[in-house]
PDB file of C-alpha atoms in Angstrom:
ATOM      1  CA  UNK A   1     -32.511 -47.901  81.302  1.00  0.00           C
ATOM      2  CA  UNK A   2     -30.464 -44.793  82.115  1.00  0.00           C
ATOM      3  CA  UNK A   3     -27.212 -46.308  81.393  1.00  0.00           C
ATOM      4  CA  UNK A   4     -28.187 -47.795  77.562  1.00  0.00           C
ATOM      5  CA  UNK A   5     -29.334 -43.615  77.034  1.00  0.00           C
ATOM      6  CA  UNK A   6     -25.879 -43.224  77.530  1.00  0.00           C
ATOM      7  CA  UNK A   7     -24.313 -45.253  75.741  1.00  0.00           C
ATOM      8  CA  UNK A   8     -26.550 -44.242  72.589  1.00  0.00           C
ATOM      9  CA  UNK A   9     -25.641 -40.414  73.269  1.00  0.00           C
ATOM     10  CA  UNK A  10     -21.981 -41.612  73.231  1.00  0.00           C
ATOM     11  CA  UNK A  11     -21.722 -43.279  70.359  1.00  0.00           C
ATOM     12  CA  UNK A  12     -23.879 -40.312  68.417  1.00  0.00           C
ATOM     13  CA  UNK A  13     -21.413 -38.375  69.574  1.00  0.00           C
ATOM     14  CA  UNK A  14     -18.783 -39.894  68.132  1.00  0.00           C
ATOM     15  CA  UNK A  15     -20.579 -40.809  64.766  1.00  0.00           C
ATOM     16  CA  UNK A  16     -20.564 -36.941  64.400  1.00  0.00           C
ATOM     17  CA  UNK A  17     -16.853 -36.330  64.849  1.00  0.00           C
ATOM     18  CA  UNK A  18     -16.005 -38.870  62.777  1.00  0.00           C
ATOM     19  CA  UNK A  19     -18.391 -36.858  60.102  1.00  0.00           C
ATOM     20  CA  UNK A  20     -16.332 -33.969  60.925  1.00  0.00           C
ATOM     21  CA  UNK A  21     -13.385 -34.991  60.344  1.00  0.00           C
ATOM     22  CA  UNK A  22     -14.147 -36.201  56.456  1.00  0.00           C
ATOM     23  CA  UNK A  23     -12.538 -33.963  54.144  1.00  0.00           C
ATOM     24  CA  UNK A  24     -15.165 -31.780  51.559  1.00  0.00           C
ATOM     25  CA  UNK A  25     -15.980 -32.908  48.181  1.00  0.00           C
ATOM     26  CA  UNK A  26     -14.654 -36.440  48.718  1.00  0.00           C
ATOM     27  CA  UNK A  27     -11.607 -36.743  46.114  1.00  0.00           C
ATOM     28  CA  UNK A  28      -9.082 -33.952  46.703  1.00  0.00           C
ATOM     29  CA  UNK A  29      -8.036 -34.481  43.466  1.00  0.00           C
ATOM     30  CA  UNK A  30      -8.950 -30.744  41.814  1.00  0.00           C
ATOM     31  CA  UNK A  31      -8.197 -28.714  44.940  1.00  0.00           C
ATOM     32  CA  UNK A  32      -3.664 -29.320  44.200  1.00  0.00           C
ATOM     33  CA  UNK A  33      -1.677 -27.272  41.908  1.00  0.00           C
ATOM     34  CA  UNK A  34      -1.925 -27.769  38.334  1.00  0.00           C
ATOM     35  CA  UNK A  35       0.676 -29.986  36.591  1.00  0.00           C
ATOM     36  CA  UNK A  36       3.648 -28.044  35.225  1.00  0.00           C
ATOM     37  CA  UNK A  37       3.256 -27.437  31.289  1.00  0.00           C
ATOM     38  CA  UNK A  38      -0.066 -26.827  31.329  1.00  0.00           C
ATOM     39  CA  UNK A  39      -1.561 -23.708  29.394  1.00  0.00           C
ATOM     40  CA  UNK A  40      -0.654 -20.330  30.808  1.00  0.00           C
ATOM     41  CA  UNK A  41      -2.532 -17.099  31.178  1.00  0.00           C
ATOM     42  CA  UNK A  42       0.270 -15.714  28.932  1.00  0.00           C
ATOM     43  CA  UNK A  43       2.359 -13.842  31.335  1.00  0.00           C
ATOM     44  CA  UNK A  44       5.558 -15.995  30.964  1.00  0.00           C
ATOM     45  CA  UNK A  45       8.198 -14.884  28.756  1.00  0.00           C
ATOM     46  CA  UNK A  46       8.407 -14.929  24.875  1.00  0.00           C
ATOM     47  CA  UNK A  47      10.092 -17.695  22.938  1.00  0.00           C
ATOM     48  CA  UNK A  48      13.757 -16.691  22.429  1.00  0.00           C
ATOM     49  CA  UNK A  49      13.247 -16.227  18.557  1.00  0.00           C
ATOM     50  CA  UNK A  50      10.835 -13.645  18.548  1.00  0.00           C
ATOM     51  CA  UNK A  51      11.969 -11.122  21.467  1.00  0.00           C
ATOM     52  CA  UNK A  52      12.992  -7.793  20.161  1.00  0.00           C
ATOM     53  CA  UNK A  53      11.034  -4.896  17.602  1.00  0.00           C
ATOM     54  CA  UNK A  54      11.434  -6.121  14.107  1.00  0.00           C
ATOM     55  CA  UNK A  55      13.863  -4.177  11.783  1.00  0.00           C
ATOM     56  CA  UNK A  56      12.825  -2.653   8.951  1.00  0.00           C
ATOM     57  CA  UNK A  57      12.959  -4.078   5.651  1.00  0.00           C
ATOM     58  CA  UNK A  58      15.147  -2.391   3.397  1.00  0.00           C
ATOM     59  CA  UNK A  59      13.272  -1.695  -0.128  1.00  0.00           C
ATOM     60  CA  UNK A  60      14.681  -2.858  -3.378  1.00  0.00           C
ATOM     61  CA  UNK A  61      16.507  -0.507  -5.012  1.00  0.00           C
ATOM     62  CA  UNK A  62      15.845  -0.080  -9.340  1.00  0.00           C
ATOM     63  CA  UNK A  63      18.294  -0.469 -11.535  1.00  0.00           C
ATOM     64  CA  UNK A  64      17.998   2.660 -14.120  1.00  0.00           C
ATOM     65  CA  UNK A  65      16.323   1.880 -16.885  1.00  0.00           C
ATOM     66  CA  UNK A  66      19.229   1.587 -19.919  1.00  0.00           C
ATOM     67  CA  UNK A  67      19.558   5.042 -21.869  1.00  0.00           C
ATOM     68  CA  UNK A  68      19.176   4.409 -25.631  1.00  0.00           C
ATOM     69  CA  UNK A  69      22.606   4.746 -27.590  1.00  0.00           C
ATOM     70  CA  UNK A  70      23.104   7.903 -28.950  1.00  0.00           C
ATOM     71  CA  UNK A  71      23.997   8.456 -32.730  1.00  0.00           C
ATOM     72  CA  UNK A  72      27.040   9.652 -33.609  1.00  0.00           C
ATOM     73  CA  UNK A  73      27.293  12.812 -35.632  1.00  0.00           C
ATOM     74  CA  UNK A  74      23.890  14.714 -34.494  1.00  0.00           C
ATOM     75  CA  UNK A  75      20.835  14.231 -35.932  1.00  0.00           C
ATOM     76  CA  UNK A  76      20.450  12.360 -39.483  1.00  0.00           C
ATOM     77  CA  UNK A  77      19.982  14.248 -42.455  1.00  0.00           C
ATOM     78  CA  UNK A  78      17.119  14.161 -44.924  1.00  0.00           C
ATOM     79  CA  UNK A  79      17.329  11.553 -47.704  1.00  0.00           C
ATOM     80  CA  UNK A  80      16.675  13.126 -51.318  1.00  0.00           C
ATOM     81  CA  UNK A  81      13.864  11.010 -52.830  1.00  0.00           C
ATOM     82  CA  UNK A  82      14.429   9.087 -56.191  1.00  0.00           C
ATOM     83  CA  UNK A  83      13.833  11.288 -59.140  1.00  0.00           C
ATOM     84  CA  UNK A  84      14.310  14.449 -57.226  1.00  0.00           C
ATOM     85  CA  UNK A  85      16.673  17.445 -58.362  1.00  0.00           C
ATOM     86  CA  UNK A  86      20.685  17.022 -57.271  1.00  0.00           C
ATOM     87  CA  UNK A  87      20.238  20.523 -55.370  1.00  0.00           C
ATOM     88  CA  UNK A  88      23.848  21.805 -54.320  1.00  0.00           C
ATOM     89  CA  UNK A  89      24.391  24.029 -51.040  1.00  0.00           C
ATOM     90  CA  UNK A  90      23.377  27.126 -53.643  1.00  0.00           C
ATOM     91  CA  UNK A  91      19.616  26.111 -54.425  1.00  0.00           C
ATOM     92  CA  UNK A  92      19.812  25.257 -57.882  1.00  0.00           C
ATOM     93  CA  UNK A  93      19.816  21.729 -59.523  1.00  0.00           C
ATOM     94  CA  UNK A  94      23.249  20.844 -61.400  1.00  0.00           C
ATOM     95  CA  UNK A  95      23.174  18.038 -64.543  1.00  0.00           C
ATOM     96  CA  UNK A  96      20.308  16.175 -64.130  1.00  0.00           C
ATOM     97  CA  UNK A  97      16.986  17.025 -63.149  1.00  0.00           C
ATOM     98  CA  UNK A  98      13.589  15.418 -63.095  1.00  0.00           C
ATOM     99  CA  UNK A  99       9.895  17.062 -62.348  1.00  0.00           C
ATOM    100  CA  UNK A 100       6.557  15.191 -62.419  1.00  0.00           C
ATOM    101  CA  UNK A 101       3.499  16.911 -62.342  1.00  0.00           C
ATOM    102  CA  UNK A 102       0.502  15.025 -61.580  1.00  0.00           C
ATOM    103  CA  UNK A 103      -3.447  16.020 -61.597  1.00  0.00           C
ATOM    104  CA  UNK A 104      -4.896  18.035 -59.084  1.00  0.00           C
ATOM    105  CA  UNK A 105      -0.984  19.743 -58.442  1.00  0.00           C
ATOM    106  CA  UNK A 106      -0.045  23.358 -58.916  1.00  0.00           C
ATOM    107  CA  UNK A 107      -0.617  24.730 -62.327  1.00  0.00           C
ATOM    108  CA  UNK A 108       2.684  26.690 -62.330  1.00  0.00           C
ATOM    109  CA  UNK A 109       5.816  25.786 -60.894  1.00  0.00           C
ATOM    110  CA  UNK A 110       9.286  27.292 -60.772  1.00  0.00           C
ATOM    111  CA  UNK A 111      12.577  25.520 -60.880  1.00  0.00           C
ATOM    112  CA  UNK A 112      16.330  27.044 -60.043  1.00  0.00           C
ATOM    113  CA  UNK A 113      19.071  25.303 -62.278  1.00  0.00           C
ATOM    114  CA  UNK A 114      22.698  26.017 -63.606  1.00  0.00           C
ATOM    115  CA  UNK A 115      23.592  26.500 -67.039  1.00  0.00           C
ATOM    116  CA  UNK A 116      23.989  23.213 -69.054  1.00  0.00           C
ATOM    117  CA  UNK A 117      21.208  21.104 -67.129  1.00  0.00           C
ATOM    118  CA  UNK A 118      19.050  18.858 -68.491  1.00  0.00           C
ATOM    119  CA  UNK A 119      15.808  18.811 -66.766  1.00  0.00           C
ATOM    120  CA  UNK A 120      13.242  15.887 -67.780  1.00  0.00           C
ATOM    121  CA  UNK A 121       9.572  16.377 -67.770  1.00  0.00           C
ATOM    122  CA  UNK A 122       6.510  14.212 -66.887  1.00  0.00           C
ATOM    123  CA  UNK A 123       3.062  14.980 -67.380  1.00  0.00           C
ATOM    124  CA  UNK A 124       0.820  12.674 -65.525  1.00  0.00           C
ATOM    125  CA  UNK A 125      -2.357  11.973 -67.247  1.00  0.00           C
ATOM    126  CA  UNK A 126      -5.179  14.491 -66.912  1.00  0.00           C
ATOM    127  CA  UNK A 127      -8.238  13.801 -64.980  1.00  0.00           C
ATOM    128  CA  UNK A 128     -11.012  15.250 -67.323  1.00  0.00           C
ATOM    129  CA  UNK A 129     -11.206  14.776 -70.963  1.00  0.00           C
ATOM    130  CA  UNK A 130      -7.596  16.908 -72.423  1.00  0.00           C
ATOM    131  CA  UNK A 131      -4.713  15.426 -73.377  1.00  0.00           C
ATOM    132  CA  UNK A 132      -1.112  16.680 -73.087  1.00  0.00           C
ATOM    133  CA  UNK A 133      -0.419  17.944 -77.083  1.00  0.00           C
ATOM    134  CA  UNK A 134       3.151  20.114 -76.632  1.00  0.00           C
ATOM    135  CA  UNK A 135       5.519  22.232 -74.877  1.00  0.00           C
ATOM    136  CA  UNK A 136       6.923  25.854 -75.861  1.00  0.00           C
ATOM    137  CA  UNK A 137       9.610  27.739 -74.716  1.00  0.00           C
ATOM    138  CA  UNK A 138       9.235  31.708 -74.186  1.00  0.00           C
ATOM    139  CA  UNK A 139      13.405  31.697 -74.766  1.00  0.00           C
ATOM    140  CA  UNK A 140      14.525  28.736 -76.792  1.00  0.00           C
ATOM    141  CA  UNK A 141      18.097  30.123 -77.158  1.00  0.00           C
ATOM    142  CA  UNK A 142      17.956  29.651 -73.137  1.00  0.00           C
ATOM    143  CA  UNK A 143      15.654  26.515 -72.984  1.00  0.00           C
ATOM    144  CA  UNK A 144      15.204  24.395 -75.329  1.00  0.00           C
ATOM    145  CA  UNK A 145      12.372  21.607 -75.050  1.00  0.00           C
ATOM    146  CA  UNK A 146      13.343  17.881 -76.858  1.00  0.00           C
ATOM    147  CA  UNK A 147      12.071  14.950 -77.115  1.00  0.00           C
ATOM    148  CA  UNK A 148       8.127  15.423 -77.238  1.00  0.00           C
ATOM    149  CA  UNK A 149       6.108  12.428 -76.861  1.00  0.00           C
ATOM    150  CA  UNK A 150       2.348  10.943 -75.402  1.00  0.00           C
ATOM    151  CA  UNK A 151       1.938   7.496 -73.658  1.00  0.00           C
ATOM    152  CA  UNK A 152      -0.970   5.548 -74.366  1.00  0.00           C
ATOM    153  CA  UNK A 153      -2.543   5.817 -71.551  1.00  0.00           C
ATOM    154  CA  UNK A 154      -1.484   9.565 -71.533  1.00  0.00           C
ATOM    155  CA  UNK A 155       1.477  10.597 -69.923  1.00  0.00           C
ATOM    156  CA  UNK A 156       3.508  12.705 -71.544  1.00  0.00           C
ATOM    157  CA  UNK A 157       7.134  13.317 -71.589  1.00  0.00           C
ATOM    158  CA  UNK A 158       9.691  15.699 -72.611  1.00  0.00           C
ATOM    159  CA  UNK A 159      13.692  16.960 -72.049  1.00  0.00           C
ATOM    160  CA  UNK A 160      14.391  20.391 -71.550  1.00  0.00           C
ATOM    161  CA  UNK A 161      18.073  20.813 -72.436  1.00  0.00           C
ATOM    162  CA  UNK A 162      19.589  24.808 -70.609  1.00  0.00           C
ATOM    163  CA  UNK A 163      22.373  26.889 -72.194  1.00  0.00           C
ATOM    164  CA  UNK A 164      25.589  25.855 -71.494  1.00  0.00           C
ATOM    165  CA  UNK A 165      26.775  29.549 -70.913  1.00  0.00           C
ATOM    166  CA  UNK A 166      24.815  32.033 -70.166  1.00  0.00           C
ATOM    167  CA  UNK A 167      21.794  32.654 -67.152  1.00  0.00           C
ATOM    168  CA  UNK A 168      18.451  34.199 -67.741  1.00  0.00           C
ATOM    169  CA  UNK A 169      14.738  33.273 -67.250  1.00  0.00           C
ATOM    170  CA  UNK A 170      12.444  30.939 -69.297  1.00  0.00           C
ATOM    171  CA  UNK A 171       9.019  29.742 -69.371  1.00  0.00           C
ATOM    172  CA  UNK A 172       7.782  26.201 -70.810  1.00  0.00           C
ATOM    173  CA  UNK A 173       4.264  26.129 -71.066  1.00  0.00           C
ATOM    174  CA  UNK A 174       2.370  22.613 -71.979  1.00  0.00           C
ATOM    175  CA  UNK A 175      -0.645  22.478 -73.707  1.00  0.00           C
ATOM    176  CA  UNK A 176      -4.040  20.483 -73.941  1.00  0.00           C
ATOM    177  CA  UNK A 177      -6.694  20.538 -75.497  1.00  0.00           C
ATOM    178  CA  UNK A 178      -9.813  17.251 -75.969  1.00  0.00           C
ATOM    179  CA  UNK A 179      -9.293  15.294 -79.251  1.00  0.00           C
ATOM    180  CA  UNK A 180     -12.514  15.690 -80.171  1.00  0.00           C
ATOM    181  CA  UNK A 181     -13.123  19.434 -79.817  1.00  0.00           C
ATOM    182  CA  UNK A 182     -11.959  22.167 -82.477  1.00  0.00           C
ATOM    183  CA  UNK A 183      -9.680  25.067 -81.926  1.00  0.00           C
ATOM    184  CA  UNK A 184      -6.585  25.343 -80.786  1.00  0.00           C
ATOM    185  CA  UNK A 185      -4.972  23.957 -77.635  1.00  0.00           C
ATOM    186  CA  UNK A 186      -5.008  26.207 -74.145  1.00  0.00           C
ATOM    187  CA  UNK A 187      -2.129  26.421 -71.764  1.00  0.00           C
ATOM    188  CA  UNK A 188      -2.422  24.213 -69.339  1.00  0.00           C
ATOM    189  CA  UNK A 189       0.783  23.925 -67.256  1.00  0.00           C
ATOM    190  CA  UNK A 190       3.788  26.364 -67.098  1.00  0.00           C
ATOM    191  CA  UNK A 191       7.456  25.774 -65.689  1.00  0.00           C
ATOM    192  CA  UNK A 192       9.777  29.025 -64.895  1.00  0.00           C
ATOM    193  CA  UNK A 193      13.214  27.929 -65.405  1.00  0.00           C
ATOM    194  CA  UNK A 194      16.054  30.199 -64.126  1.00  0.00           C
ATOM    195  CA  UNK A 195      18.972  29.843 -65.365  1.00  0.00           C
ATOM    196  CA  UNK A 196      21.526  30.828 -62.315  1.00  0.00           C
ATOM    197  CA  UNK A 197      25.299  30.888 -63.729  1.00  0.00           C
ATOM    198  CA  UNK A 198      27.997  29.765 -60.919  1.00  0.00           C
ATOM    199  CA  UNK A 199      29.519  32.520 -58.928  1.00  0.00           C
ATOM    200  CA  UNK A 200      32.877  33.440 -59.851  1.00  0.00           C
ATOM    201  CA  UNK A 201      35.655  33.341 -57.093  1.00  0.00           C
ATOM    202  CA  UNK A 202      37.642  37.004 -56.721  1.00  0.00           C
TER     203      UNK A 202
END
């Protein structure tokens, strides 16, 4: 039986080697290099189009804002209102002139005019229970008030025609008094007029 022990050692023997020799894991497929194109770690080099610091963009410059046209001749002058006195450079009114006095205003007033204007008056109606009953003139050879008359509803209105020739100072006082009360009628409004002749040249 020695020589079969033999033979069965031999052939473990070679059983083992041929274990040996097997290569680990089986497959060998995972243990080669990966296939070109496959994902990177990201240390190959950046795509042609975006190498390079990125320039500044430059910012949009404003167009200025369009300056408003300017008016030709300076600044405008003030428009005399309807009704108002024609004042010349001087300060006095010249041919026609109109004043309107209306409740609650200034119980005196004073007007500059040259000789030969004619001024027209209007008295507003009052707020409490007077009416407007006349004008008179402290100088009628300087003023002279024309043309008297009441409006229904109150107003009252008058022309005050100024020497033609000659300068000086007047007053016009209007009166009123309640229709239904006695006595005479109290002052209630007074104009100044002065008279201002035109200066003479040389």
């Amino acid at each position: 039986m020695p020589g079969w022990t033999g033979i069965w050692k031999a052939a473990v023997v070679v059983v083992l080697l041929a274990g040996c020799g097997a290569p680990a894991g089986g497959g060998g497929t995972g243990a080669g290099p990966g296939p070109s194109g496959s994902a990177g770690t990201g240390t190959g080099p950046a795509p042609s189009g975006s190498s390079g610091p990125a320039r500044p963009s430059r910012p949009a410059q404003s167009s200025p804002a369009p300056s408003s046209p300017s008016v030709p001749g300076g600044p405008s002058r003030p428009t005399r209102a309807p009704g108002s006195p024609a004042t010349p450079p001087g300060g006095c009114a010249a041919g026609q002139a109109e004043l309107t006095v209306s409740p609650g205003g200034p119980v005196r007033q004073r007007l500059c005019v040259r000789p030969g204007t004619v001024v027209t008056l209007v008295l507003r109606p009052r707020l409490d229970d007077k009416r407007w009953t006349g004008l008179r003139s402290s100088a009628p050879a300087l003023v002279v008030p024309a043309g008297w008359r009441v409006d229904g509803d109150g107003t009252a209105h008058a022309v005050l025609r100024c020497a033609g020739t000659r300068g000086g100072a007047a007053e016009v006082t209007a009166a009123a008094r309640a229709p239904d009360v006695a006595g005479a009628a109290r002052p209630a409004f007074t104009l100044r007029l002065d008279v201002v002749p035109y200066a003479r040249e040389g």
